[in-house]
């Protein structure tokens, strides 16, 4: 179904305007789809992103500042997300040995196990896109990169 059909809008002021709306609409669609995969694990997309960042540094600890720098959703509060994951025993935090103002965060075995389960589901999630040719995906990725790079 086309964007026009999905949002019941016949025309846009320009193709640029349509692109903006299409990106926002598609982001919402993909976010809802991903949230359905994460719901059984009681994780938000932001928590999942933080957990993946921490796993990426495993077995080394990662600082809150590093997490913040690498997060997809820059509006999220990394400290709050880390605390929620700590309460779910998916990560643990400790004061850094070299800088008492810094908190080091590490993933727990439980966090690693949950991510392994989600990884298997993500394979199913990504299969929803296999109808798109890899060349088209490369072009889409380049266009999206260009949108960000040229608008900073």
PDB file of C-alpha atoms in Angstrom:
ATOM      1  CA  UNK A   1       0.000   0.000   0.000  1.00  0.00           C
ATOM      2  CA  UNK A   2       1.319   3.469  -0.851  1.00  0.00           C
ATOM      3  CA  UNK A   3       1.871   6.223   1.698  1.00  0.00           C
ATOM      4  CA  UNK A   4      -1.049   8.127   0.174  1.00  0.00           C
ATOM      5  CA  UNK A   5      -3.362   5.159   0.793  1.00  0.00           C
ATOM      6  CA  UNK A   6      -2.000   4.471   4.277  1.00  0.00           C
ATOM      7  CA  UNK A   7      -2.515   7.997   5.583  1.00  0.00           C
ATOM      8  CA  UNK A   8      -5.378   8.893   3.239  1.00  0.00           C
ATOM      9  CA  UNK A   9      -3.667  11.934   1.762  1.00  0.00           C
ATOM     10  CA  UNK A  10      -3.852  12.409  -1.981  1.00  0.00           C
ATOM     11  CA  UNK A  11      -1.025  14.873  -2.515  1.00  0.00           C
ATOM     12  CA  UNK A  12       1.926  16.511  -0.834  1.00  0.00           C
ATOM     13  CA  UNK A  13       3.373  19.975  -1.316  1.00  0.00           C
ATOM     14  CA  UNK A  14       6.535  18.415  -2.773  1.00  0.00           C
ATOM     15  CA  UNK A  15       8.393  15.113  -3.068  1.00  0.00           C
ATOM     16  CA  UNK A  16      10.638  16.368  -0.231  1.00  0.00           C
ATOM     17  CA  UNK A  17       7.585  16.840   1.973  1.00  0.00           C
ATOM     18  CA  UNK A  18       6.352  13.371   1.025  1.00  0.00           C
ATOM     19  CA  UNK A  19       9.780  11.920   1.886  1.00  0.00           C
ATOM     20  CA  UNK A  20       9.689  13.527   5.329  1.00  0.00           C
ATOM     21  CA  UNK A  21       6.221  12.161   6.051  1.00  0.00           C
ATOM     22  CA  UNK A  22       7.143   8.755   4.604  1.00  0.00           C
ATOM     23  CA  UNK A  23      10.221   8.462   6.827  1.00  0.00           C
ATOM     24  CA  UNK A  24       8.226   9.444   9.929  1.00  0.00           C
ATOM     25  CA  UNK A  25       5.363   7.076   9.060  1.00  0.00           C
ATOM     26  CA  UNK A  26       7.711   4.178   8.258  1.00  0.00           C
ATOM     27  CA  UNK A  27       9.667   4.797  11.461  1.00  0.00           C
ATOM     28  CA  UNK A  28       6.442   4.537  13.440  1.00  0.00           C
ATOM     29  CA  UNK A  29       5.474   1.343  11.608  1.00  0.00           C
ATOM     30  CA  UNK A  30       8.873  -0.307  12.206  1.00  0.00           C
ATOM     31  CA  UNK A  31       8.961   0.869  15.831  1.00  0.00           C
ATOM     32  CA  UNK A  32       5.572  -0.736  16.515  1.00  0.00           C
ATOM     33  CA  UNK A  33       6.677  -3.936  14.806  1.00  0.00           C
ATOM     34  CA  UNK A  34       9.887  -4.088  16.832  1.00  0.00           C
ATOM     35  CA  UNK A  35       8.052  -3.263  20.068  1.00  0.00           C
ATOM     36  CA  UNK A  36       5.853  -6.325  19.488  1.00  0.00           C
ATOM     37  CA  UNK A  37       8.998  -8.467  19.374  1.00  0.00           C
ATOM     38  CA  UNK A  38      10.356  -6.883  22.572  1.00  0.00           C
ATOM     39  CA  UNK A  39       7.110  -6.925  24.571  1.00  0.00           C
ATOM     40  CA  UNK A  40       7.521 -10.509  25.935  1.00  0.00           C
ATOM     41  CA  UNK A  41      10.899  -9.457  27.371  1.00  0.00           C
ATOM     42  CA  UNK A  42       9.467  -6.354  29.077  1.00  0.00           C
ATOM     43  CA  UNK A  43      11.922  -4.150  27.158  1.00  0.00           C
ATOM     44  CA  UNK A  44      11.405  -0.859  25.390  1.00  0.00           C
ATOM     45  CA  UNK A  45      13.304  -0.138  22.183  1.00  0.00           C
ATOM     46  CA  UNK A  46      15.506   2.288  24.106  1.00  0.00           C
ATOM     47  CA  UNK A  47      16.306  -0.322  26.777  1.00  0.00           C
ATOM     48  CA  UNK A  48      17.045  -2.870  24.056  1.00  0.00           C
ATOM     49  CA  UNK A  49      19.386  -0.397  22.368  1.00  0.00           C
ATOM     50  CA  UNK A  50      21.240   0.276  25.638  1.00  0.00           C
ATOM     51  CA  UNK A  51      21.517  -3.450  26.364  1.00  0.00           C
ATOM     52  CA  UNK A  52      23.000  -4.048  22.892  1.00  0.00           C
ATOM     53  CA  UNK A  53      25.505  -1.221  23.387  1.00  0.00           C
ATOM     54  CA  UNK A  54      26.634  -2.710  26.694  1.00  0.00           C
ATOM     55  CA  UNK A  55      26.874  -6.188  25.173  1.00  0.00           C
ATOM     56  CA  UNK A  56      29.030  -4.733  22.412  1.00  0.00           C
ATOM     57  CA  UNK A  57      31.645  -3.765  25.009  1.00  0.00           C
ATOM     58  CA  UNK A  58      31.432  -7.057  26.926  1.00  0.00           C
ATOM     59  CA  UNK A  59      33.434  -8.184  28.866  1.00  0.00           C
ATOM     60  CA  UNK A  60      34.674  -4.613  29.373  1.00  0.00           C
ATOM     61  CA  UNK A  61      32.570  -2.100  31.261  1.00  0.00           C
ATOM     62  CA  UNK A  62      31.070   0.906  29.496  1.00  0.00           C
ATOM     63  CA  UNK A  63      30.412   4.397  30.871  1.00  0.00           C
ATOM     64  CA  UNK A  64      27.070   6.175  30.812  1.00  0.00           C
ATOM     65  CA  UNK A  65      28.646   8.825  28.541  1.00  0.00           C
ATOM     66  CA  UNK A  66      29.663   6.175  26.008  1.00  0.00           C
ATOM     67  CA  UNK A  67      26.164   4.709  26.098  1.00  0.00           C
ATOM     68  CA  UNK A  68      24.666   8.160  25.526  1.00  0.00           C
ATOM     69  CA  UNK A  69      26.995   8.805  22.568  1.00  0.00           C
ATOM     70  CA  UNK A  70      26.052   5.528  20.887  1.00  0.00           C
ATOM     71  CA  UNK A  71      22.278   5.551  21.504  1.00  0.00           C
ATOM     72  CA  UNK A  72      19.926   5.661  18.530  1.00  0.00           C
ATOM     73  CA  UNK A  73      17.344   7.804  20.351  1.00  0.00           C
ATOM     74  CA  UNK A  74      19.387  10.794  21.534  1.00  0.00           C
ATOM     75  CA  UNK A  75      16.412  12.119  23.522  1.00  0.00           C
ATOM     76  CA  UNK A  76      16.449   9.152  25.903  1.00  0.00           C
ATOM     77  CA  UNK A  77      17.948   9.444  29.366  1.00  0.00           C
ATOM     78  CA  UNK A  78      20.730   6.832  29.514  1.00  0.00           C
ATOM     79  CA  UNK A  79      21.018   6.937  33.320  1.00  0.00           C
ATOM     80  CA  UNK A  80      17.302   6.227  33.739  1.00  0.00           C
ATOM     81  CA  UNK A  81      17.421   3.395  31.184  1.00  0.00           C
ATOM     82  CA  UNK A  82      20.468   1.848  32.871  1.00  0.00           C
ATOM     83  CA  UNK A  83      18.680   1.963  36.218  1.00  0.00           C
ATOM     84  CA  UNK A  84      15.632   0.195  34.759  1.00  0.00           C
ATOM     85  CA  UNK A  85      17.872  -2.519  33.292  1.00  0.00           C
ATOM     86  CA  UNK A  86      19.685  -2.845  36.625  1.00  0.00           C
ATOM     87  CA  UNK A  87      16.373  -3.401  38.418  1.00  0.00           C
ATOM     88  CA  UNK A  88      15.614  -6.146  35.873  1.00  0.00           C
ATOM     89  CA  UNK A  89      19.052  -7.654  36.729  1.00  0.00           C
ATOM     90  CA  UNK A  90      20.153  -7.463  33.083  1.00  0.00           C
ATOM     91  CA  UNK A  91      23.107  -5.220  33.878  1.00  0.00           C
ATOM     92  CA  UNK A  92      25.084  -4.132  36.913  1.00  0.00           C
ATOM     93  CA  UNK A  93      26.753  -0.840  37.644  1.00  0.00           C
ATOM     94  CA  UNK A  94      29.713   0.099  39.768  1.00  0.00           C
ATOM     95  CA  UNK A  95      31.819   3.156  40.434  1.00  0.00           C
ATOM     96  CA  UNK A  96      34.805   3.403  38.116  1.00  0.00           C
ATOM     97  CA  UNK A  97      38.127   2.618  39.818  1.00  0.00           C
ATOM     98  CA  UNK A  98      39.986   5.439  38.051  1.00  0.00           C
ATOM     99  CA  UNK A  99      37.284   8.145  38.166  1.00  0.00           C
ATOM    100  CA  UNK A 100      34.887   8.113  41.116  1.00  0.00           C
ATOM    101  CA  UNK A 101      32.471  10.415  39.247  1.00  0.00           C
ATOM    102  CA  UNK A 102      32.026   7.836  36.481  1.00  0.00           C
ATOM    103  CA  UNK A 103      29.795   4.767  36.606  1.00  0.00           C
ATOM    104  CA  UNK A 104      30.862   1.595  34.801  1.00  0.00           C
ATOM    105  CA  UNK A 105      28.122  -0.635  33.441  1.00  0.00           C
ATOM    106  CA  UNK A 106      28.426  -4.335  32.534  1.00  0.00           C
ATOM    107  CA  UNK A 107      25.916  -6.805  31.161  1.00  0.00           C
ATOM    108  CA  UNK A 108      24.919  -9.775  33.315  1.00  0.00           C
ATOM    109  CA  UNK A 109      24.489 -13.383  32.248  1.00  0.00           C
ATOM    110  CA  UNK A 110      20.735 -12.814  32.322  1.00  0.00           C
ATOM    111  CA  UNK A 111      21.137  -9.823  29.992  1.00  0.00           C
ATOM    112  CA  UNK A 112      23.261 -11.881  27.585  1.00  0.00           C
ATOM    113  CA  UNK A 113      20.722 -14.722  27.607  1.00  0.00           C
ATOM    114  CA  UNK A 114      17.806 -12.389  26.910  1.00  0.00           C
ATOM    115  CA  UNK A 115      19.688 -10.748  24.037  1.00  0.00           C
ATOM    116  CA  UNK A 116      20.456 -14.185  22.591  1.00  0.00           C
ATOM    117  CA  UNK A 117      16.717 -14.948  22.586  1.00  0.00           C
ATOM    118  CA  UNK A 118      15.937 -11.583  20.992  1.00  0.00           C
ATOM    119  CA  UNK A 119      18.676 -12.126  18.374  1.00  0.00           C
ATOM    120  CA  UNK A 120      16.818 -15.226  17.188  1.00  0.00           C
ATOM    121  CA  UNK A 121      13.615 -13.178  16.898  1.00  0.00           C
ATOM    122  CA  UNK A 122      15.447 -10.413  15.047  1.00  0.00           C
ATOM    123  CA  UNK A 123      16.273 -12.905  12.323  1.00  0.00           C
ATOM    124  CA  UNK A 124      12.506 -13.334  11.839  1.00  0.00           C
ATOM    125  CA  UNK A 125      12.037  -9.547  11.960  1.00  0.00           C
ATOM    126  CA  UNK A 126      14.679  -8.979   9.271  1.00  0.00           C
ATOM    127  CA  UNK A 127      13.154 -11.672   7.049  1.00  0.00           C
ATOM    128  CA  UNK A 128      10.182  -9.324   6.656  1.00  0.00           C
ATOM    129  CA  UNK A 129      12.471  -7.237   4.414  1.00  0.00           C
ATOM    130  CA  UNK A 130      13.879  -9.972   2.184  1.00  0.00           C
ATOM    131  CA  UNK A 131      11.468  -9.032  -0.612  1.00  0.00           C
ATOM    132  CA  UNK A 132      13.594  -5.909  -1.076  1.00  0.00           C
ATOM    133  CA  UNK A 133      16.629  -6.361  -3.319  1.00  0.00           C
ATOM    134  CA  UNK A 134      19.995  -5.879  -1.555  1.00  0.00           C
ATOM    135  CA  UNK A 135      20.977  -3.226  -4.109  1.00  0.00           C
ATOM    136  CA  UNK A 136      17.826  -1.259  -3.218  1.00  0.00           C
ATOM    137  CA  UNK A 137      18.621  -1.612   0.472  1.00  0.00           C
ATOM    138  CA  UNK A 138      22.122  -0.246  -0.149  1.00  0.00           C
ATOM    139  CA  UNK A 139      20.652   2.737  -1.997  1.00  0.00           C
ATOM    140  CA  UNK A 140      18.121   3.361   0.790  1.00  0.00           C
ATOM    141  CA  UNK A 141      20.909   3.222   3.397  1.00  0.00           C
ATOM    142  CA  UNK A 142      23.002   5.677   1.386  1.00  0.00           C
ATOM    143  CA  UNK A 143      20.082   8.076   0.972  1.00  0.00           C
ATOM    144  CA  UNK A 144      19.304   7.968   4.709  1.00  0.00           C
ATOM    145  CA  UNK A 145      22.990   8.505   5.552  1.00  0.00           C
ATOM    146  CA  UNK A 146      23.097  11.455   3.142  1.00  0.00           C
ATOM    147  CA  UNK A 147      20.011  12.990   4.788  1.00  0.00           C
ATOM    148  CA  UNK A 148      21.740  12.959   8.181  1.00  0.00           C
ATOM    149  CA  UNK A 149      25.250  13.853   7.068  1.00  0.00           C
ATOM    150  CA  UNK A 150      24.224  16.812   4.941  1.00  0.00           C
ATOM    151  CA  UNK A 151      21.869  18.267   7.563  1.00  0.00           C
ATOM    152  CA  UNK A 152      24.141  18.447  10.595  1.00  0.00           C
TER     153      UNK A 152
END
